[in-house]
PDB file of C-alpha atoms in Angstrom:
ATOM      1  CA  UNK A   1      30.268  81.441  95.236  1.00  0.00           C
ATOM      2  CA  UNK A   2      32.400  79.233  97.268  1.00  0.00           C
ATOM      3  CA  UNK A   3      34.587  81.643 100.121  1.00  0.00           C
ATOM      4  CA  UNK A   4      38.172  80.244 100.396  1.00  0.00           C
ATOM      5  CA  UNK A   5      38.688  78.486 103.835  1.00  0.00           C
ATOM      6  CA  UNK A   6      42.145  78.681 105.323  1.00  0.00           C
ATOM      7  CA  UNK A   7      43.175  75.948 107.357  1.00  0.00           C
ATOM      8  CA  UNK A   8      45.852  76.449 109.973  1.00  0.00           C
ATOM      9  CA  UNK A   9      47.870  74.068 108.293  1.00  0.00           C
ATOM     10  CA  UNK A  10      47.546  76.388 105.196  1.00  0.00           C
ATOM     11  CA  UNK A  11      48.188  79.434 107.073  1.00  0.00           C
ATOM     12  CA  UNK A  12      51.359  77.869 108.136  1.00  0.00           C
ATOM     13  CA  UNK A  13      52.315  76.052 104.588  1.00  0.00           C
ATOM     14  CA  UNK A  14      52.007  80.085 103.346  1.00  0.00           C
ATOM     15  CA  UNK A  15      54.721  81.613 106.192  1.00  0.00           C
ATOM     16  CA  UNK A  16      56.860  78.589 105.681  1.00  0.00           C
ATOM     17  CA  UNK A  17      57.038  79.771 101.729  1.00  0.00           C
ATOM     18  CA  UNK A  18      57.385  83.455 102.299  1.00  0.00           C
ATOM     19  CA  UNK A  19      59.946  82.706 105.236  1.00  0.00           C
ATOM     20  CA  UNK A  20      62.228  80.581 102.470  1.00  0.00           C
ATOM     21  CA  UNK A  21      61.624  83.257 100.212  1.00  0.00           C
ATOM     22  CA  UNK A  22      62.677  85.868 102.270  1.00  0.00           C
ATOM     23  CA  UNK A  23      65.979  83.172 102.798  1.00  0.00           C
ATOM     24  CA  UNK A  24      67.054  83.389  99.435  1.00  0.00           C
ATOM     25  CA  UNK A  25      66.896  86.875  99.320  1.00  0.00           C
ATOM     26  CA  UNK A  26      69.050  87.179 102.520  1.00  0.00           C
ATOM     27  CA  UNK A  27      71.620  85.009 100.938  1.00  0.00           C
ATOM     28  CA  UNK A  28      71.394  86.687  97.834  1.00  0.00           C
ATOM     29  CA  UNK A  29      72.368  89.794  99.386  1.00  0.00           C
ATOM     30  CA  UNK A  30      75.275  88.138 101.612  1.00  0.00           C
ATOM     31  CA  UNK A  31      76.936  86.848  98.466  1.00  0.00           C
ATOM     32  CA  UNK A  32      76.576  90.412  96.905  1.00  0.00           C
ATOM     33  CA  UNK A  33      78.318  91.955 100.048  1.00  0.00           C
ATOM     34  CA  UNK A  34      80.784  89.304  99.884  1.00  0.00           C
ATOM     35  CA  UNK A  35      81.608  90.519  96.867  1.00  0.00           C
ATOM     36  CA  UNK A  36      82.160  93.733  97.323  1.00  0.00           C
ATOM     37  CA  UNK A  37      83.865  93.900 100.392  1.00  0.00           C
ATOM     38  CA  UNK A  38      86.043  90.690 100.255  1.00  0.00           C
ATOM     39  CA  UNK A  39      88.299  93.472  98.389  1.00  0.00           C
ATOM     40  CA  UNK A  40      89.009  95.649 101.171  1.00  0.00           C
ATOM     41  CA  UNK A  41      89.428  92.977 103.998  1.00  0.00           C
ATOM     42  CA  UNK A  42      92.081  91.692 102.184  1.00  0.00           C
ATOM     43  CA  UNK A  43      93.714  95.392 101.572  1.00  0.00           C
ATOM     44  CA  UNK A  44      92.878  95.970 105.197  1.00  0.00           C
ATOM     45  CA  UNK A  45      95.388  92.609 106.179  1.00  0.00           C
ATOM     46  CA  UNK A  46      97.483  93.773 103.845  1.00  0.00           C
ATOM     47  CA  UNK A  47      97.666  97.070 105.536  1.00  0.00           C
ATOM     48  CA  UNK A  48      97.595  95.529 109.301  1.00  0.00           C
ATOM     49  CA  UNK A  49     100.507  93.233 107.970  1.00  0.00           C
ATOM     50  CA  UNK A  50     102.682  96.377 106.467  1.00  0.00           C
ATOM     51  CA  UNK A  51     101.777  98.040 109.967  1.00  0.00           C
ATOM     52  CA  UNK A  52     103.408  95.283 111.593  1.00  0.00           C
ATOM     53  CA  UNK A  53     106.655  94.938 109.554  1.00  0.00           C
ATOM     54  CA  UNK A  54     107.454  98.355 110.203  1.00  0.00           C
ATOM     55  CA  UNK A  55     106.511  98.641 113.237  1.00  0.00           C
ATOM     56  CA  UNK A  56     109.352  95.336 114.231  1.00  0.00           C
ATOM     57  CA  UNK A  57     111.756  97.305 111.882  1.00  0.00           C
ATOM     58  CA  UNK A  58     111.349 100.670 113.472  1.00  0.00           C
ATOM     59  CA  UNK A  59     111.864  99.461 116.814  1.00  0.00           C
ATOM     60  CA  UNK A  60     114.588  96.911 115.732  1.00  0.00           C
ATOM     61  CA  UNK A  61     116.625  99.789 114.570  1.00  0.00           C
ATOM     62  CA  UNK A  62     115.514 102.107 117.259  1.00  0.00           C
ATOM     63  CA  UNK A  63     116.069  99.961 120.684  1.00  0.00           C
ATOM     64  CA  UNK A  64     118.793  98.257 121.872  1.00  0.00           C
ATOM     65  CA  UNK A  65     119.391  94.141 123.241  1.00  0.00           C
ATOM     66  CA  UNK A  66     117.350  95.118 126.146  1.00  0.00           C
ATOM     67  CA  UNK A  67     114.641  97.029 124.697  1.00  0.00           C
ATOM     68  CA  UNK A  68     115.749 100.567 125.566  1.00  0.00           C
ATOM     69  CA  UNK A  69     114.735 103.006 122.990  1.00  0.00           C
ATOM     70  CA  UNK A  70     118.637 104.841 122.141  1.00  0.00           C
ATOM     71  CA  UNK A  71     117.101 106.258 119.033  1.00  0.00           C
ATOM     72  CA  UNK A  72     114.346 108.352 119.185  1.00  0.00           C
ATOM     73  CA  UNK A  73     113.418 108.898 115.811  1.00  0.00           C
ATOM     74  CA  UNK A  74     114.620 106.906 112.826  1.00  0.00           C
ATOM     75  CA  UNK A  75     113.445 107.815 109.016  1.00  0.00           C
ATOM     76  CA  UNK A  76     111.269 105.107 108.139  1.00  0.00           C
ATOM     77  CA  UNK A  77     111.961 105.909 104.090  1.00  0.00           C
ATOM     78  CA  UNK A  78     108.052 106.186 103.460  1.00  0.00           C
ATOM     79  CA  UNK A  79     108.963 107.966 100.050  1.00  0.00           C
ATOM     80  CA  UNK A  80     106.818 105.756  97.980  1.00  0.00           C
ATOM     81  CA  UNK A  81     104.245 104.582  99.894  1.00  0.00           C
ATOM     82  CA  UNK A  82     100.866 104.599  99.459  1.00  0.00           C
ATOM     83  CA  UNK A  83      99.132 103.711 102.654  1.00  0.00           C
ATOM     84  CA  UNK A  84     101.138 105.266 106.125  1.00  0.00           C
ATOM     85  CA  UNK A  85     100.340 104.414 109.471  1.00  0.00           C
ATOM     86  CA  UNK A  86     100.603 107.274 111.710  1.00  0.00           C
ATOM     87  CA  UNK A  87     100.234 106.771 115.210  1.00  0.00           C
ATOM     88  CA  UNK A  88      99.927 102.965 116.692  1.00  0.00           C
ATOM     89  CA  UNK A  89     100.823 100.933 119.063  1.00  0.00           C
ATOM     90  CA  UNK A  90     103.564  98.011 118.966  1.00  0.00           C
ATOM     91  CA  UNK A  91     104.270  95.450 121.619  1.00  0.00           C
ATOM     92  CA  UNK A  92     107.426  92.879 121.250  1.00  0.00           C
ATOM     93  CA  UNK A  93     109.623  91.006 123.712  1.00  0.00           C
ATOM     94  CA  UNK A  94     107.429  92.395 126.688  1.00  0.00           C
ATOM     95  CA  UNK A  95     108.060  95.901 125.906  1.00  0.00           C
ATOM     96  CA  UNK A  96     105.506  97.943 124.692  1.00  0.00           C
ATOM     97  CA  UNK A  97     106.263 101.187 122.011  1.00  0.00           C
ATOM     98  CA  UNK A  98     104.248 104.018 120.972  1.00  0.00           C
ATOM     99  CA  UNK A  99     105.045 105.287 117.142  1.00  0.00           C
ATOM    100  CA  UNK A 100     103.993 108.435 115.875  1.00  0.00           C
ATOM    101  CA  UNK A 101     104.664 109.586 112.699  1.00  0.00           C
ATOM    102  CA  UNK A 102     106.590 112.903 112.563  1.00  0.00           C
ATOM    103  CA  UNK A 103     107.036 114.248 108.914  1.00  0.00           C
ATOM    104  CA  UNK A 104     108.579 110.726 107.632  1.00  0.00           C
ATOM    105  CA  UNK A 105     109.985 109.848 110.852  1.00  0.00           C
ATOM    106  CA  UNK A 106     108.389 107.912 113.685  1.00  0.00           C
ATOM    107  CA  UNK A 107     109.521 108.929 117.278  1.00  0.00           C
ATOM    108  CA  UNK A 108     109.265 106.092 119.208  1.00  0.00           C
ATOM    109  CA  UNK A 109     108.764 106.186 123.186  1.00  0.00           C
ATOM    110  CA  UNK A 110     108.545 102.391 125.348  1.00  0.00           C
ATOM    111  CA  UNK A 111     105.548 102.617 126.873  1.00  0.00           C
TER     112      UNK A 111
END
């Protein structure tokens, strides 16, 4: 009975197959991830761009020309939302605010 002789050359040939194998998986499983979570980094933006809108309008209706805070809390109207940020950070013309949700009101303090 011939015994089967591996060459380094086949040795290699065999890795190189398993390695592209093992490649297709990989991307196999990306694409299935991208599927799934594609969903929630868009809500996420979504979220992070809500966030942000507020924020501007809390502090627009909060601070005066300069900045100054003259109104320390200031219902936000959250009746209907879904998703409410409640405690972040906001920076804008230099000046740097702290919101924190308080029942449906944010106090707001320039940090």
């Amino acid at each position: 009975m011939d015994s089967l002789v591996f060459t380094p050359q086949d040795v290699l040939q065999q890795k190189l197959g398993e390695s592209q194998q093992r490649i297709v998986q990989l991307e196999a499983q990306l694409r299935v991830c991208r599927t799934e979570w594609e969903p929630a980094a868009r809500e996420w933006q979504r979220f992070q761009r809500h966030q942000s809108d507020l924020a501007e309008w809390l502090v627009e209706s909060a601070t005066d020309a300069a900045g100054r805070v003259v109104i320390p809390q200031v219902d936000a109207a959250l009746g209907g939302e879904t998703c409410i940020p409640g405690d972040f950070f906001f920076s804008v013309k230099g000046c740097r605010y702290h919101l924190k949700l308080v029942s449906t009101d944010y106090k707001i303090e320039e940090v």
